């Protein structure tokens, strides 16, 4: 089946620094979703991107979907300690199976 | 209920025993998913239900795993003859609809069942 590569696997930043995670696919995706999982918690939906080249913002978070719909990114400006967690991208494979990337673990030093 | 409810929250069982995990989705949600998450790992797809039918069982790791959903609502995931490698958090999620096409409803996850096989 389809797969996505999510990078980096892990990032440790100083509070106030920016953070970006990338999700790359070898095939065109119909849409992409992003989820955040706090330590000890369950994944929580952040956003869905559908259109080629789409950019959406949620406060300090900026989400992008590539023109070819093969890659996506999540950028956090001026990280805070509340941003810690694992960020997953996910896409709908044929048959309505939502497949998750391996996730990027973000740690923030205060 | 307000969210997806899973029970039990924790389960410790001896190797070889059977376990049953329960998921109560959000009322009105037609799609239901089971995932497995080992410590520090990603989400491994197990099975998906649309209504009571499971069009995709491809993620079930072995024939020891089975799942059913009744009345388009509650789902149970059963693991027979548990093994130590079955230890993980089992997450259930539901969504309002699951259709082919570009726009898909987000998944709402429960808090999971942490299964430990000793």
XYZ file of N, CA and C in Angstrom, chain A residues 30-33 35 37 40-45 48-50 69 86 88 92-103 105, chain B residues 33 35 37 40-43 45 48 50 55-56 58-59 91 98-112 114:
186
model
N -4.856 12.167 -1.977
C -6.117 12.898 -2.168
C -6.273 13.985 -1.107
N -5.782 13.715 0.082
C -5.831 14.698 1.154
C -4.836 14.287 2.211
N -4.595 15.147 3.156
C -3.715 14.812 4.260
C -4.270 15.432 5.531
N -4.145 14.692 6.619
C -4.579 15.182 7.920
C -3.371 15.218 8.848
N -2.306 15.260 13.059
C -2.739 14.980 14.429
C -1.592 15.271 15.391
N -0.283 14.220 19.360
C -0.462 13.333 20.502
C 0.456 13.806 21.632
N 1.484 10.496 26.810
C 0.481 9.819 27.618
C -0.938 10.008 27.138
N -1.117 10.744 26.058
C -2.471 11.025 25.564
C -2.785 10.289 24.281
N -3.900 10.655 23.676
C -4.298 10.049 22.427
C -4.198 11.089 21.313
N -4.122 10.640 20.056
C -4.013 11.607 18.955
C -5.246 12.503 18.872
N -4.991 13.773 18.597
C -6.056 14.754 18.440
C -5.908 15.404 17.080
N -7.006 15.463 16.362
C -7.017 16.037 15.012
C -6.673 17.519 15.053
N -7.077 19.309 8.207
C -7.053 18.530 6.974
C -6.761 19.469 5.811
N -5.905 19.016 4.899
C -5.597 19.754 3.679
C -6.052 18.919 2.494
N -6.682 19.572 1.539
C -7.273 18.864 0.404
C -6.759 19.389 -0.936
N 0.726 17.550 -4.440
C -0.009 16.762 -3.441
C 0.743 15.488 -3.074
N 3.955 14.341 19.939
C 4.271 13.710 18.668
C 3.270 14.180 17.629
N 1.734 13.670 13.927
C 1.539 12.661 12.890
C 0.837 13.262 11.677
N -5.712 9.107 3.646
C -6.729 8.087 3.419
C -6.315 7.235 2.234
N -6.028 5.978 2.515
C -5.683 5.040 1.461
C -6.976 4.513 0.862
N -6.869 3.788 -0.231
C -8.053 3.189 -0.844
C -8.814 2.378 0.193
N -10.110 2.355 0.061
C -10.928 1.604 1.011
C -11.133 2.315 2.322
N -10.830 3.600 2.367
C -11.070 4.390 3.563
C -10.251 3.944 4.755
N -9.064 3.524 4.519
C -8.131 3.152 5.573
C -7.221 4.343 5.831
N -7.287 4.925 7.008
C -6.449 6.079 7.339
C -5.096 5.581 7.823
N -4.072 5.921 7.072
C -2.708 5.454 7.365
C -1.915 6.604 7.949
N -1.225 6.339 9.046
C -0.455 7.355 9.737
C 1.031 7.240 9.400
N 1.684 8.394 9.334
C 3.133 8.411 9.291
C 3.694 7.984 10.627
N 5.012 7.827 10.684
C 5.653 7.341 11.912
C 5.684 8.399 13.011
N 5.467 9.652 12.642
C 5.408 10.721 13.635
C 6.744 11.395 13.872
N 8.602 13.386 17.008
C 8.536 13.714 18.438
C 9.195 15.073 18.656
N -12.561 2.751 13.779
C -11.227 2.225 13.489
C -10.582 1.687 14.766
N -6.631 0.855 16.115
C -5.201 0.962 15.880
C -4.470 0.381 17.084
N -0.697 0.808 19.179
C 0.466 1.668 19.334
C 1.373 1.072 20.401
N 6.248 4.319 22.334
C 7.107 5.198 21.551
C 7.025 5.008 20.048
N 6.046 4.240 19.608
C 5.928 3.951 18.176
C 4.731 4.659 17.554
N 4.577 4.452 16.254
C 3.458 5.052 15.541
C 2.188 4.243 15.689
N 1.188 4.588 14.892
C -0.111 3.940 14.951
C -0.213 2.890 13.858
N -2.471 0.378 11.883
C -3.873 0.126 11.532
C -4.206 -1.346 11.721
N -11.069 -1.571 10.175
C -11.966 -0.437 9.986
C -13.380 -0.963 9.759
N -17.365 0.222 8.612
C -18.342 1.195 8.118
C -19.694 0.595 8.458
N -14.934 -3.650 5.822
C -14.396 -3.831 4.480
C -12.890 -4.072 4.459
N -12.196 -3.692 5.506
C -10.744 -3.821 5.503
C -10.272 -4.422 6.816
N -7.260 -5.972 6.793
C -5.901 -6.314 6.382
C -4.867 -6.086 7.463
N -5.187 -5.242 8.440
C -4.201 -4.933 9.456
C -4.157 -5.885 10.629
N -5.978 1.609 20.464
C -6.752 2.835 20.313
C -7.922 2.609 19.370
N -17.249 8.109 6.367
C -16.021 7.714 5.713
C -16.363 7.401 4.277
N -16.059 8.324 3.408
C -16.448 8.195 2.013
C -15.218 8.210 1.126
N -15.309 7.630 0.001
C -14.250 7.768 -0.993
C -14.253 9.211 -1.464
N -13.122 9.732 -1.762
C -13.073 11.104 -2.236
C -12.097 11.916 -1.428
N -11.942 13.172 -1.737
C -10.879 13.982 -1.153
C -11.169 14.486 0.249
N -12.393 14.533 0.648
C -12.714 15.149 1.926
C -13.175 14.093 2.925
N -12.433 13.934 3.977
C -12.744 12.898 4.949
C -12.884 13.495 6.340
N -13.866 13.035 7.063
C -14.063 13.539 8.416
C -12.890 13.136 9.299
N -12.525 13.990 10.254
C -11.424 13.648 11.142
C -11.788 12.505 12.072
N -10.785 11.822 12.554
C -10.978 10.754 13.523
C -10.950 11.327 14.938
N -11.854 10.809 15.770
C -11.879 11.153 17.175
C -11.450 9.905 17.946
N -10.365 10.020 18.680
C -9.803 8.871 19.374
C -10.288 8.775 20.809
N -10.363 7.534 21.285
C -10.555 7.294 22.695
C -9.209 7.338 23.407
N -9.249 7.144 24.727
C -8.015 7.192 25.505
C -7.202 5.905 25.425
N -7.788 4.883 24.825
C -7.041 3.655 24.615
C -7.151 2.664 25.758
N -4.578 0.068 27.606
C -3.183 -0.375 27.715
C -3.182 -1.842 28.109
